[in-house]
Short mmCIF file of C-alpha atoms and ligand atoms in Angstrom, two decimals:
data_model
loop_
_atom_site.label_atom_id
_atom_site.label_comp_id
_atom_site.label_asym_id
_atom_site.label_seq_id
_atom_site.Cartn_x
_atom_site.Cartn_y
_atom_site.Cartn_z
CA UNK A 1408 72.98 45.65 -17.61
CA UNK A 1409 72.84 45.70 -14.17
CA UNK A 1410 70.00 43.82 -12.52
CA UNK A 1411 68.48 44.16 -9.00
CA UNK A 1412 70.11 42.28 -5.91
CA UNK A 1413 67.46 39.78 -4.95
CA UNK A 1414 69.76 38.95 -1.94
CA UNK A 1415 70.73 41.28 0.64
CA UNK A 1416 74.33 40.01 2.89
CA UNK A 1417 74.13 40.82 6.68
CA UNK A 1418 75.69 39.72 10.02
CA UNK A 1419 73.94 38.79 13.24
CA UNK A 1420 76.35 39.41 16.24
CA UNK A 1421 75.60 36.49 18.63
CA UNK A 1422 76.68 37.37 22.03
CA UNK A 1423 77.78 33.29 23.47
CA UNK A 1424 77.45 32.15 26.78
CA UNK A 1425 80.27 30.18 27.42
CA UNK A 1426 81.30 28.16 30.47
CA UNK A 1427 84.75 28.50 31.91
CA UNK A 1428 85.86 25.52 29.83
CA UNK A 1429 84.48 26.25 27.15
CA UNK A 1430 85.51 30.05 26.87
CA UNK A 1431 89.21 28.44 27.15
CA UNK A 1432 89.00 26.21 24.41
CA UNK A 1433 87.52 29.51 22.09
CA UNK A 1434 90.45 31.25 23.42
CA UNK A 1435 93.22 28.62 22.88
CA UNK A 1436 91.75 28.21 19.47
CA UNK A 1437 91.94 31.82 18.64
CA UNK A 1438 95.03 32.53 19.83
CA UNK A 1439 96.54 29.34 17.94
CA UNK A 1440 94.85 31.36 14.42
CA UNK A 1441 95.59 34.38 15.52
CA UNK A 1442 99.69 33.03 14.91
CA UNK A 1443 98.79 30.67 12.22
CA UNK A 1444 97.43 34.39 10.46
CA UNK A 1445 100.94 35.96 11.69
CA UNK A 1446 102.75 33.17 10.54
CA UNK A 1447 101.11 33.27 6.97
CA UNK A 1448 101.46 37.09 6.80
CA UNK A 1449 105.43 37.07 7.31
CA UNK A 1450 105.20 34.32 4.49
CA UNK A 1451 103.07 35.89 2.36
CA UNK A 1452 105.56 39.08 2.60
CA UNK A 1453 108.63 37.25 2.13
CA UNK A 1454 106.67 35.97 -1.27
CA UNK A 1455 106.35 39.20 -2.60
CA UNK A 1456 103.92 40.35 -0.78
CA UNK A 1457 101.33 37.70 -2.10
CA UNK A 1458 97.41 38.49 -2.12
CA UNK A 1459 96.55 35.41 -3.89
CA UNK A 1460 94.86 32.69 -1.77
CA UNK A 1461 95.53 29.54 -2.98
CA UNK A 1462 99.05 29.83 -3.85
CA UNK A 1463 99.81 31.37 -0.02
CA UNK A 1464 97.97 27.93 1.60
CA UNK A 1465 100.28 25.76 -0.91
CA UNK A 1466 103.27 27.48 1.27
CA UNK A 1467 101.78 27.37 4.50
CA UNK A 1468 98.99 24.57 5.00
CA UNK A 1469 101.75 22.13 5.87
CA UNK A 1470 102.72 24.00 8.60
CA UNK A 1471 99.30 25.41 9.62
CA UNK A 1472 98.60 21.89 10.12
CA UNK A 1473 101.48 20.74 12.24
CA UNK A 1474 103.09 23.78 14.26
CA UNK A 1475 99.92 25.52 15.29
CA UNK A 1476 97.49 22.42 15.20
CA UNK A 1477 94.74 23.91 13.03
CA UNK A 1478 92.28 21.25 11.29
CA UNK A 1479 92.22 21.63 7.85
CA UNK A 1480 89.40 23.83 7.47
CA UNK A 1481 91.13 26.67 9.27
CA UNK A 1482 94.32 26.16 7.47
CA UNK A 1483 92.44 26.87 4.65
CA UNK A 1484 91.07 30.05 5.78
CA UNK A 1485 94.30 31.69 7.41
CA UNK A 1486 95.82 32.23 3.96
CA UNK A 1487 92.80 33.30 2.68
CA UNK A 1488 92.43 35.61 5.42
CA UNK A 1489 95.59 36.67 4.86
CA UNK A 1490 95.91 36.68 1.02
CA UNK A 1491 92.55 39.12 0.81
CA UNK A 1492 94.48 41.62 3.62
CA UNK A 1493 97.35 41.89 1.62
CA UNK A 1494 94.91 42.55 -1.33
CA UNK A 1495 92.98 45.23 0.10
CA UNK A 1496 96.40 46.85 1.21
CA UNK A 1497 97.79 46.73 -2.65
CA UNK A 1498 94.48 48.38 -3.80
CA UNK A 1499 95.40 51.22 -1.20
CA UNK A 1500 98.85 51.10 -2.68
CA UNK A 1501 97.38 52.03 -6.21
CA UNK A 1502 94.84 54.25 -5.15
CA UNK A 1503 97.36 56.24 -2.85
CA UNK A 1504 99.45 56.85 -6.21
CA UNK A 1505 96.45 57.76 -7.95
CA UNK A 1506 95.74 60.88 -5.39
CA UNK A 1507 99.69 61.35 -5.57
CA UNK A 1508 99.66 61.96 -9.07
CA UNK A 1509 96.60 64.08 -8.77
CA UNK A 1510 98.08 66.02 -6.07
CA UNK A 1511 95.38 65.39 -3.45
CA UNK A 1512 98.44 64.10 -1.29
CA UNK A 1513 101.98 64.28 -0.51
CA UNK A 1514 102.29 61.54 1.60
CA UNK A 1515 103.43 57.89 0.61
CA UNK A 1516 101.54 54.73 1.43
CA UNK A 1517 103.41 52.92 3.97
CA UNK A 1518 100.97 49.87 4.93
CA UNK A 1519 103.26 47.94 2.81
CA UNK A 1520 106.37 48.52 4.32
CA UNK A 1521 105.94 45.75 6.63
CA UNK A 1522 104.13 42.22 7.06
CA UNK A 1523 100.86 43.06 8.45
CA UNK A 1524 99.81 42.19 12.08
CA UNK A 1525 96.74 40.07 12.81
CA UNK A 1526 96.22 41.02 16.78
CA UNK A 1527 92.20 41.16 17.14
CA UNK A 1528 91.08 37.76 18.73
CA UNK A 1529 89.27 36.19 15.54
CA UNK A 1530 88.39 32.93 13.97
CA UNK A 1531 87.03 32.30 10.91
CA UNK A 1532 84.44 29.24 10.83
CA UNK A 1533 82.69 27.65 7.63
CA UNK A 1534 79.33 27.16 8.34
CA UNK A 1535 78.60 23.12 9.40
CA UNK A 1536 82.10 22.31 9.32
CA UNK A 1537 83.39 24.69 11.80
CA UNK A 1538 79.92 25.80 12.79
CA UNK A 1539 76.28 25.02 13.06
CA UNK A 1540 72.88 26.13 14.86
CA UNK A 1541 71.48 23.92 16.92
CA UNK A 1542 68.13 23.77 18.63
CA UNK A 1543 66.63 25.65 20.88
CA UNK A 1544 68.72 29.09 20.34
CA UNK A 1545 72.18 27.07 20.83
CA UNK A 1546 75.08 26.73 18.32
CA UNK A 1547 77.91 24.17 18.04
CA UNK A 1548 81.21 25.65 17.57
CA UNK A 1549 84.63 24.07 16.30
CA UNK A 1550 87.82 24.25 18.65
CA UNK A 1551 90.68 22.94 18.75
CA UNK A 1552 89.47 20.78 21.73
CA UNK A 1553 87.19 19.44 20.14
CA UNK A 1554 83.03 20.77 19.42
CA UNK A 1555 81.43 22.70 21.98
CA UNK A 1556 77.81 23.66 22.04
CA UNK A 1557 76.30 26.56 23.92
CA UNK A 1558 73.34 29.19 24.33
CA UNK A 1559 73.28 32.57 22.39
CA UNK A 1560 71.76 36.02 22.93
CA UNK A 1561 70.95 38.55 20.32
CA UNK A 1562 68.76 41.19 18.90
CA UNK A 1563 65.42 40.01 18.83
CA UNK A 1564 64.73 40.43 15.09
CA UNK A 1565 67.97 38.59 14.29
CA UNK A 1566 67.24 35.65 16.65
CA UNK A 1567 63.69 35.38 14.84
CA UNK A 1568 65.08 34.68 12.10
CA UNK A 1569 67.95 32.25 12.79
CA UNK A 1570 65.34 30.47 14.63
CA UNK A 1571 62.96 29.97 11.32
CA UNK A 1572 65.67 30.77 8.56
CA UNK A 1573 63.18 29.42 5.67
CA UNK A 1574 59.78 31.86 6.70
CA UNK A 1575 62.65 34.88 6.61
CA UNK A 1576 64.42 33.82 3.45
CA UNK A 1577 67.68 33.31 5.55
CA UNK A 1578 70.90 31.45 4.19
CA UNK A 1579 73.59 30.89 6.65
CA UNK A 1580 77.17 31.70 5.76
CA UNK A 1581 80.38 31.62 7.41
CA UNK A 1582 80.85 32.84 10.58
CA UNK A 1583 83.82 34.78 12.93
CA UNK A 1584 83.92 34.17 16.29
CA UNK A 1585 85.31 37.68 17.85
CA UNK A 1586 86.36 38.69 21.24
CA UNK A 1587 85.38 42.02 22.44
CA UNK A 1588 88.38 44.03 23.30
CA UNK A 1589 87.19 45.62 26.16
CA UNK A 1590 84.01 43.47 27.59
CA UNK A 1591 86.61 40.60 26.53
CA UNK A 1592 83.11 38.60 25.93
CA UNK A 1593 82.80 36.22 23.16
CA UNK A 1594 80.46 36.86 20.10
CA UNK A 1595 79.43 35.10 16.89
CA UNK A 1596 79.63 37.11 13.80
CA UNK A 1597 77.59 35.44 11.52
CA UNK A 1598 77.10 36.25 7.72
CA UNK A 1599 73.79 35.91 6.19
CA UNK A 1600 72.04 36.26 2.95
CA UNK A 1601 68.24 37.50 3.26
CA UNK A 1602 66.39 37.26 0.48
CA UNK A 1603 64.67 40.62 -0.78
CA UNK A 1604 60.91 41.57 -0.83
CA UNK A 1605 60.91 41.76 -4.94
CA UNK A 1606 57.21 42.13 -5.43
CA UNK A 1607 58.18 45.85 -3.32
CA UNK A 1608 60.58 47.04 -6.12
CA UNK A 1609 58.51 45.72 -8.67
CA UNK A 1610 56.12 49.18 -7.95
CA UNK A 1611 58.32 52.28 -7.21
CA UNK A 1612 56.21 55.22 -5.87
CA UNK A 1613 58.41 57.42 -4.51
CA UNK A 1614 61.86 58.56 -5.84
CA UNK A 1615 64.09 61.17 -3.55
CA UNK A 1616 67.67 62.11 -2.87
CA UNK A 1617 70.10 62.07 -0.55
CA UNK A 1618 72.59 65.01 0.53
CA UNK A 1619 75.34 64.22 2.63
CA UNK A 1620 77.61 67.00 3.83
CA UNK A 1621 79.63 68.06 6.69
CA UNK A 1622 77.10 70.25 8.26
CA UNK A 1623 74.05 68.01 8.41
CA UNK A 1624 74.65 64.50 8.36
CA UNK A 1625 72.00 63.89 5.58
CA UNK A 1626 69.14 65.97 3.60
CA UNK A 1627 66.67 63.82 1.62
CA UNK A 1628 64.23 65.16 -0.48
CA UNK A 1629 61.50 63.47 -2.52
CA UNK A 1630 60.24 64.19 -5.81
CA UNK A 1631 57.34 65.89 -4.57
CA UNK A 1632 59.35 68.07 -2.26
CA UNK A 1633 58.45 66.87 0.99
CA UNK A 1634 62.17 66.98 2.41
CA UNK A 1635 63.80 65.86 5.94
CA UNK A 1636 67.13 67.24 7.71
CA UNK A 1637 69.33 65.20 9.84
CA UNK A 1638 70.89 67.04 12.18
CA UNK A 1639 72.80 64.91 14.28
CA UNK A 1640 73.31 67.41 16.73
CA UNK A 1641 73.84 65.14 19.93
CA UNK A 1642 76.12 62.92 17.72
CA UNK A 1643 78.04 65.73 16.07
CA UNK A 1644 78.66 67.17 19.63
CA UNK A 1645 80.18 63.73 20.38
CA UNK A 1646 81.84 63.78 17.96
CA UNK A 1647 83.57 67.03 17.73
CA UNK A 1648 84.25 66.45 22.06
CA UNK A 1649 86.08 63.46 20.84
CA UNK A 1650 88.33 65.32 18.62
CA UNK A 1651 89.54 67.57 20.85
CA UNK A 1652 90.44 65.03 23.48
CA UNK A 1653 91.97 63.14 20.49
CA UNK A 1654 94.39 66.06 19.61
CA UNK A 1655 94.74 66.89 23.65
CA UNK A 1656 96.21 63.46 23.89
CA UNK A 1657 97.85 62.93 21.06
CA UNK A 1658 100.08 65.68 21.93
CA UNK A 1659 100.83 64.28 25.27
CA UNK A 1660 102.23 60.78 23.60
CA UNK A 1661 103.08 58.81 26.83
CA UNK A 1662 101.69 55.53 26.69
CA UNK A 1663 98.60 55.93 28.84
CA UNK A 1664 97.68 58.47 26.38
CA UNK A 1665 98.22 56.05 23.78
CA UNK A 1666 96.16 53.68 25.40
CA UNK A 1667 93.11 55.68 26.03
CA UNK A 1668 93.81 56.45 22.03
CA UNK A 1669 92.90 53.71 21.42
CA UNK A 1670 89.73 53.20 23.46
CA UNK A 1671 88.89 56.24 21.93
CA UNK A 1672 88.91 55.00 18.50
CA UNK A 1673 86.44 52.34 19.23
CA UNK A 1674 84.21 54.55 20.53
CA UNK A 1675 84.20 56.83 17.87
CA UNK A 1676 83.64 53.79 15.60
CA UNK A 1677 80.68 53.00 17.54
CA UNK A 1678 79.26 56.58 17.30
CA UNK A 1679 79.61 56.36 13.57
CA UNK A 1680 78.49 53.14 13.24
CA UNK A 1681 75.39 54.14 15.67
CA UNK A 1682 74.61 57.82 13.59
CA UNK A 1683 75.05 55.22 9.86
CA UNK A 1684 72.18 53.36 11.44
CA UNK A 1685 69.79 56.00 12.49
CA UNK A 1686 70.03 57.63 9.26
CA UNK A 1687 69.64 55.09 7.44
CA UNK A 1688 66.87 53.03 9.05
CA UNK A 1689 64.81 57.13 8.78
CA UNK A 1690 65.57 57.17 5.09
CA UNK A 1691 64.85 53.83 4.24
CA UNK A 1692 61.17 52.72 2.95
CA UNK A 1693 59.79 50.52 0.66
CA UNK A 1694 58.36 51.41 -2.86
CA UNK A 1695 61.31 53.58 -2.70
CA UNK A 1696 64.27 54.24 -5.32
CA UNK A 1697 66.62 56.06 -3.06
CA UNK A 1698 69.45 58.03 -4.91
CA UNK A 1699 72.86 58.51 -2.93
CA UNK A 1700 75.80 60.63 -4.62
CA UNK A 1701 78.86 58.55 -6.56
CA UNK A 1702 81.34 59.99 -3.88
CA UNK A 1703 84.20 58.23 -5.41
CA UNK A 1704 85.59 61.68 -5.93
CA UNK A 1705 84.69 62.90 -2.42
CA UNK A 1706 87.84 64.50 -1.63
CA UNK A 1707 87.28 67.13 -5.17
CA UNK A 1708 84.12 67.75 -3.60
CA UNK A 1709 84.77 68.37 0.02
CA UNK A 1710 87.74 70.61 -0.91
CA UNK A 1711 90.06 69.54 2.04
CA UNK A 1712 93.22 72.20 2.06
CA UNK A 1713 96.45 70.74 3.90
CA UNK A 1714 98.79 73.44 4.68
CA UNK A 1715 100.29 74.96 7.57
CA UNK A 1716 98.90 78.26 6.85
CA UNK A 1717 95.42 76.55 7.72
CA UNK A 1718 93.03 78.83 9.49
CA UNK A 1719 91.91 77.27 12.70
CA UNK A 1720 88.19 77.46 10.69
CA UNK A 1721 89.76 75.50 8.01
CA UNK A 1722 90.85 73.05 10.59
CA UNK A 1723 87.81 72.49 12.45
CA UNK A 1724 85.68 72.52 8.81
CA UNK A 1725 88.77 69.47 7.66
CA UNK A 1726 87.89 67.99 11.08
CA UNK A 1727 84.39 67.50 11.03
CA UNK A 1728 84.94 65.95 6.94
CA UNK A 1729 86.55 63.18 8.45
CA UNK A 1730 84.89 62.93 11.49
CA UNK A 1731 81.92 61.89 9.27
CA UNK A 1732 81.79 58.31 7.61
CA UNK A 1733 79.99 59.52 3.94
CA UNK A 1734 80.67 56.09 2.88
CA UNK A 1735 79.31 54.15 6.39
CA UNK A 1736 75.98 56.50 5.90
CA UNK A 1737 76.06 55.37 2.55
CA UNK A 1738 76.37 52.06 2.97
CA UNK A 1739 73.79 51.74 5.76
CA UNK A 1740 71.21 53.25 4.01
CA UNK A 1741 71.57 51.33 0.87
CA UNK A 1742 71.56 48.02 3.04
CA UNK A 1743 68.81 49.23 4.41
CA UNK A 1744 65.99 50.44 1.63
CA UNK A 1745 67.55 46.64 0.04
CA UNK A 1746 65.59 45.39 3.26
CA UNK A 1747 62.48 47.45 3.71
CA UNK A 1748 61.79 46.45 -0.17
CA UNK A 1749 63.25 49.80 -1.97
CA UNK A 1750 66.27 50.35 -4.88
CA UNK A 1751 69.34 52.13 -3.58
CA UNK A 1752 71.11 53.96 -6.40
CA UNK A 1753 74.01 56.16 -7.24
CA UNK A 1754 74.65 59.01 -9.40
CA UNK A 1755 76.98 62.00 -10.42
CA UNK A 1756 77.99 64.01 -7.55
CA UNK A 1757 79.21 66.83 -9.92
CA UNK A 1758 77.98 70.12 -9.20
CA UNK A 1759 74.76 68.82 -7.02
CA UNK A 1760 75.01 72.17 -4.84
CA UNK A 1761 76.40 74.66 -7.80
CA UNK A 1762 73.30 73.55 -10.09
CA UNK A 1763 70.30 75.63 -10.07
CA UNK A 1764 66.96 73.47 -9.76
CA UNK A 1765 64.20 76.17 -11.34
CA UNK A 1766 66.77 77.50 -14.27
CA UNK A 1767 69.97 75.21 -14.36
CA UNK A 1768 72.42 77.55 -13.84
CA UNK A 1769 75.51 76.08 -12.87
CA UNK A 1770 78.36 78.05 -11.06
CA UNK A 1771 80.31 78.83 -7.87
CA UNK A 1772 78.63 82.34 -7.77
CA UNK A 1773 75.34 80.55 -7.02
CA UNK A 1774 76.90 80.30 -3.37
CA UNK A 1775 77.74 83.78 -2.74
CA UNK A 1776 80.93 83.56 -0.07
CA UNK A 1777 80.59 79.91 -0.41
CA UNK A 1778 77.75 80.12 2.93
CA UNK A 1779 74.52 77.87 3.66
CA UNK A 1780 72.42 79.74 1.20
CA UNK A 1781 72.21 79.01 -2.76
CA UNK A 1782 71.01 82.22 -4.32
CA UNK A 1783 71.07 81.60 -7.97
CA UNK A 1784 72.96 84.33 -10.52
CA UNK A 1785 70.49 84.24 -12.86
CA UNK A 1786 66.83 83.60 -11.76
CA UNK A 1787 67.61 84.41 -7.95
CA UNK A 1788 66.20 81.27 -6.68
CA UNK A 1789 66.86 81.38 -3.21
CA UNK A 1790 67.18 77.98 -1.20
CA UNK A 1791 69.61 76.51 1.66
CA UNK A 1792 72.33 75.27 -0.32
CA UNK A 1793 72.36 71.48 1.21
CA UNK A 1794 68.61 71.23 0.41
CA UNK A 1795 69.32 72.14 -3.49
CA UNK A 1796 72.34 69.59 -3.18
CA UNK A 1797 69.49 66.86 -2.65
CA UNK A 1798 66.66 68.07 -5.06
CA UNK A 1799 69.27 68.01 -7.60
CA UNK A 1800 69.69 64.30 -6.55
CA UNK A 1801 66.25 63.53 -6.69
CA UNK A 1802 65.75 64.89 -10.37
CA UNK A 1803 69.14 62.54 -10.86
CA UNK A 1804 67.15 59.79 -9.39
CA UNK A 1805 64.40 60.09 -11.33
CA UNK A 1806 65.73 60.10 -14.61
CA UNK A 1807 67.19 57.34 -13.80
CA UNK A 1808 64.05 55.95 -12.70
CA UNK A 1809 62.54 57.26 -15.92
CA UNK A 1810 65.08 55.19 -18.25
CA UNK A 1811 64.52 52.39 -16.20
CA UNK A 1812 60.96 52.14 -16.86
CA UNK A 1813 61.45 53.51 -19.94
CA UNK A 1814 64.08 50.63 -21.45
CA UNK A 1815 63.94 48.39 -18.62
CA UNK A 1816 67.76 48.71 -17.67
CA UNK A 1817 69.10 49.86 -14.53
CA UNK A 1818 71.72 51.25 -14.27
CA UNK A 1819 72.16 51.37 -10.51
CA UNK A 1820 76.00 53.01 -9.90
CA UNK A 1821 77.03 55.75 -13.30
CA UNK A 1822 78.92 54.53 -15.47
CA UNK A 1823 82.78 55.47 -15.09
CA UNK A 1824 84.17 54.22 -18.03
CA UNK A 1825 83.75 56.53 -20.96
CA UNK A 1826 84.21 60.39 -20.22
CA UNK A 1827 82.50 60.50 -23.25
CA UNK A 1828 79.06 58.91 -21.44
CA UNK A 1829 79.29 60.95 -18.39
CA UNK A 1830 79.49 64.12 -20.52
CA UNK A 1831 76.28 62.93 -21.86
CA UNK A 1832 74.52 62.53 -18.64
CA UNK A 1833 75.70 65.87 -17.34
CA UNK A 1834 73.84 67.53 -20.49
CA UNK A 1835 71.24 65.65 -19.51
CA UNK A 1836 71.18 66.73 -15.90
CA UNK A 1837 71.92 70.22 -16.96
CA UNK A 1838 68.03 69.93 -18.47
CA UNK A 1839 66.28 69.00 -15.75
CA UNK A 1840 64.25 71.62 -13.77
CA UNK A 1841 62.44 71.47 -10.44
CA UNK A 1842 58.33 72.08 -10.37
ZN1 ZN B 385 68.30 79.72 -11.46
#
């Protein structure tokens, strides 16, 4: 049984105001972690590639300690740093064969091949032993020369809260101090929990669906079908400008183009990052159960075709599927109904746009040359096709809403591990009709 989150984690980015000195000692004591995490990682690869914790700090906190001066907190986190890398890159490992075996890909996962490189400027700090707030907006910082205490800035809403963390429900958690690449200004990443407005979920009154797809960044619709489009036309512009200068200078290779690569990637995480948020903080409301697709199968769904023989349509359609973040959007939104007092949920994602809503007709012919319109092939209900996609999620929603109430269970992501269940909830979405 799953129960409702009554925490929601977040990080407030802290921009510091450092004095000369002090912005030395953060550097010094970043770049002495940043090779204490490059030290571990060539150990932890020469160990088999090791991705558990505490057996990677038996091998290296001695030297941690010594050669690269950490205190003993930090020599703690390095291989823990480290260890959870090397973790994340073994679950790509297996997931990679899992498409391989499918024959969603050809290629072979080579982020094993070699130790890992730490090279972003980062520190990990445990909150009041390597890091504390202090009063009057300041916070007190661990270096290796010693504490340092300074003046932060930040959004206004986070800064509210850090500054009466028991009115907000705030607990502080550990915290990464981060230099940013370009600005090369210092920041304090620092994880929180907030607690969650539970007397909100207590009384859903509205349940609706979310589409995502390549052509609008979301559709919601709501059980009483009041809907909303997305668009992001300015950011899908952006966004499709940026690939073309991406493929421009990827075929010129020299190392300014490499460079400006690279610049280019940050900005394009920003855009993302920027269109999650907007999206999100629209969709998001309280009293709200909020359904989002299971996209764990995304790639089925999105029907990406590598080949040579690619049309340049093809292309430009595979482009703009991976231009878009489903699983930032995703994310965002479900962070954010947590906070304005609603329930995020997942369900099926199987045949959301091939379903009818009036008649339940499922089939590919309900999208006649696979185009923006659903015209069903047996009642003729006509609709645009990514607007039936989220109706379709809505009714998903609700039933889920429905057995909620019903036995007081939530099931808040579909279960994957009987095919035997999810045939059972596909009947069961194969009853439901729109009115
Ligand atoms: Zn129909």
């Amino acid at each position: 049984m799953d129960k409702l989150p009554t925490t929601q984690a977040l990080t407030c980015k802290l921009k510091l105001l450092l004095t000369k000195e002090q912005a030395e000692a953060v550097h010094s004591t970043a770049l002495a972690y940043r090779n204490a995490l490059n030290h571990a990682s060539a150990v932890a690869f020469a160990n088999g590639k090791m991705s558990q914790g505490m057996k990677l700090q038996t091998l290296v906190y001695q030297d941690l300690r010594e050669k690269f001066g950490l205190p003993s907190q930090m020599a703690c986190n390095a291989p823990r740093q480290v260890a959870a890398a090397y973790k994340t890159l073994w679950e790509r490992d297996k997931s990679n064969a899992a498409h391989k075996a499918k024959g969603w890909t050809k290629r072979r996962y080579k982020g094993l091949d070699k130790a890992p490189k730490f090279t972003a400027m980062t520190v990990t700090l445990n909150h009041r032993r390597d890091w504390a707030l202090g009063k009057e907006q300041t916070v007190s910082i661990g270096t290796l020369q010693g504490r340092i205490r300074c003046r932060y800035e930040g959004w206004n809403r986070h800064l509210e809260w850090l500054e009466h963390t028991l009115d907000h429900g705030i607990t502080l958690g550990a915290a990464k101090l981060w230099q940013d690449p370009v600005s090369k200004a210092w920041y304090l990443l620092v994880s929180v929990e907030k607690a969650l407005n539970t007397k909100a979920t207590d009384n859903i009154t509205t349940v609706k669906g979310v589409d995502l797809n390549r052509r609008n960044i979301a559709v919601e619709s709501n059980t009483l079908g009041k809907c909303r489009f997305y668009h992001g036309g300015h950011q899908r512009h952006l966004a499709e400008r940026a690939a073309s200068t991406r493929s421009a200078l990827q075929a010129k290779g020299t190392r300014g183009a490499k460079a400006v690569l690279r610049k280019l990637a940050l900005r394009e995480r920003r855009l993302n990052a920027d269109t999650a948020h907007c999206v999100g903080k629209a969709i998001a409301e309280p009293h709200a159960m909020v359904g989002l697709e299971w996209l764990k199968d995304i790639r089925d769904r999105t029907e990406r075709r590598h080949s040579k023989k690619a049309s340049v349509k093809r292309r430009k359609a595979n482009r703009k599927v991976s231009s878009w973040s489903f699983a930032e959007v995703q994310a965002k939104t479900a962070y954010k109904t947590r906070l304005s007092g609603g329930v995020p949920i997942w369900v099926d994602a199987d045949y959301t746009s091939k379903t009818c809503p009036i008649c339940g007709h499922i089939g590919r012919e309900n999208r006649p040359n696979n185009g923006l319109l659903f015209v069903c092939a047996k009642c003729g209900h006509t609709l645009h096709a990514d607007l039936v996609a989220s109706r379709n999620i809505s009714m998903r929603t609700l039933l889920v809403r429905q057995v909620w109430a019903r036995t007081g269970r939530l099931s808040a992501v579909p279960e994957t591990s009987g095919n035997e269940a999810k045939a059972a909830r596909l009947q069961k979405y194969a009853e439901l009709r729109w009115s």
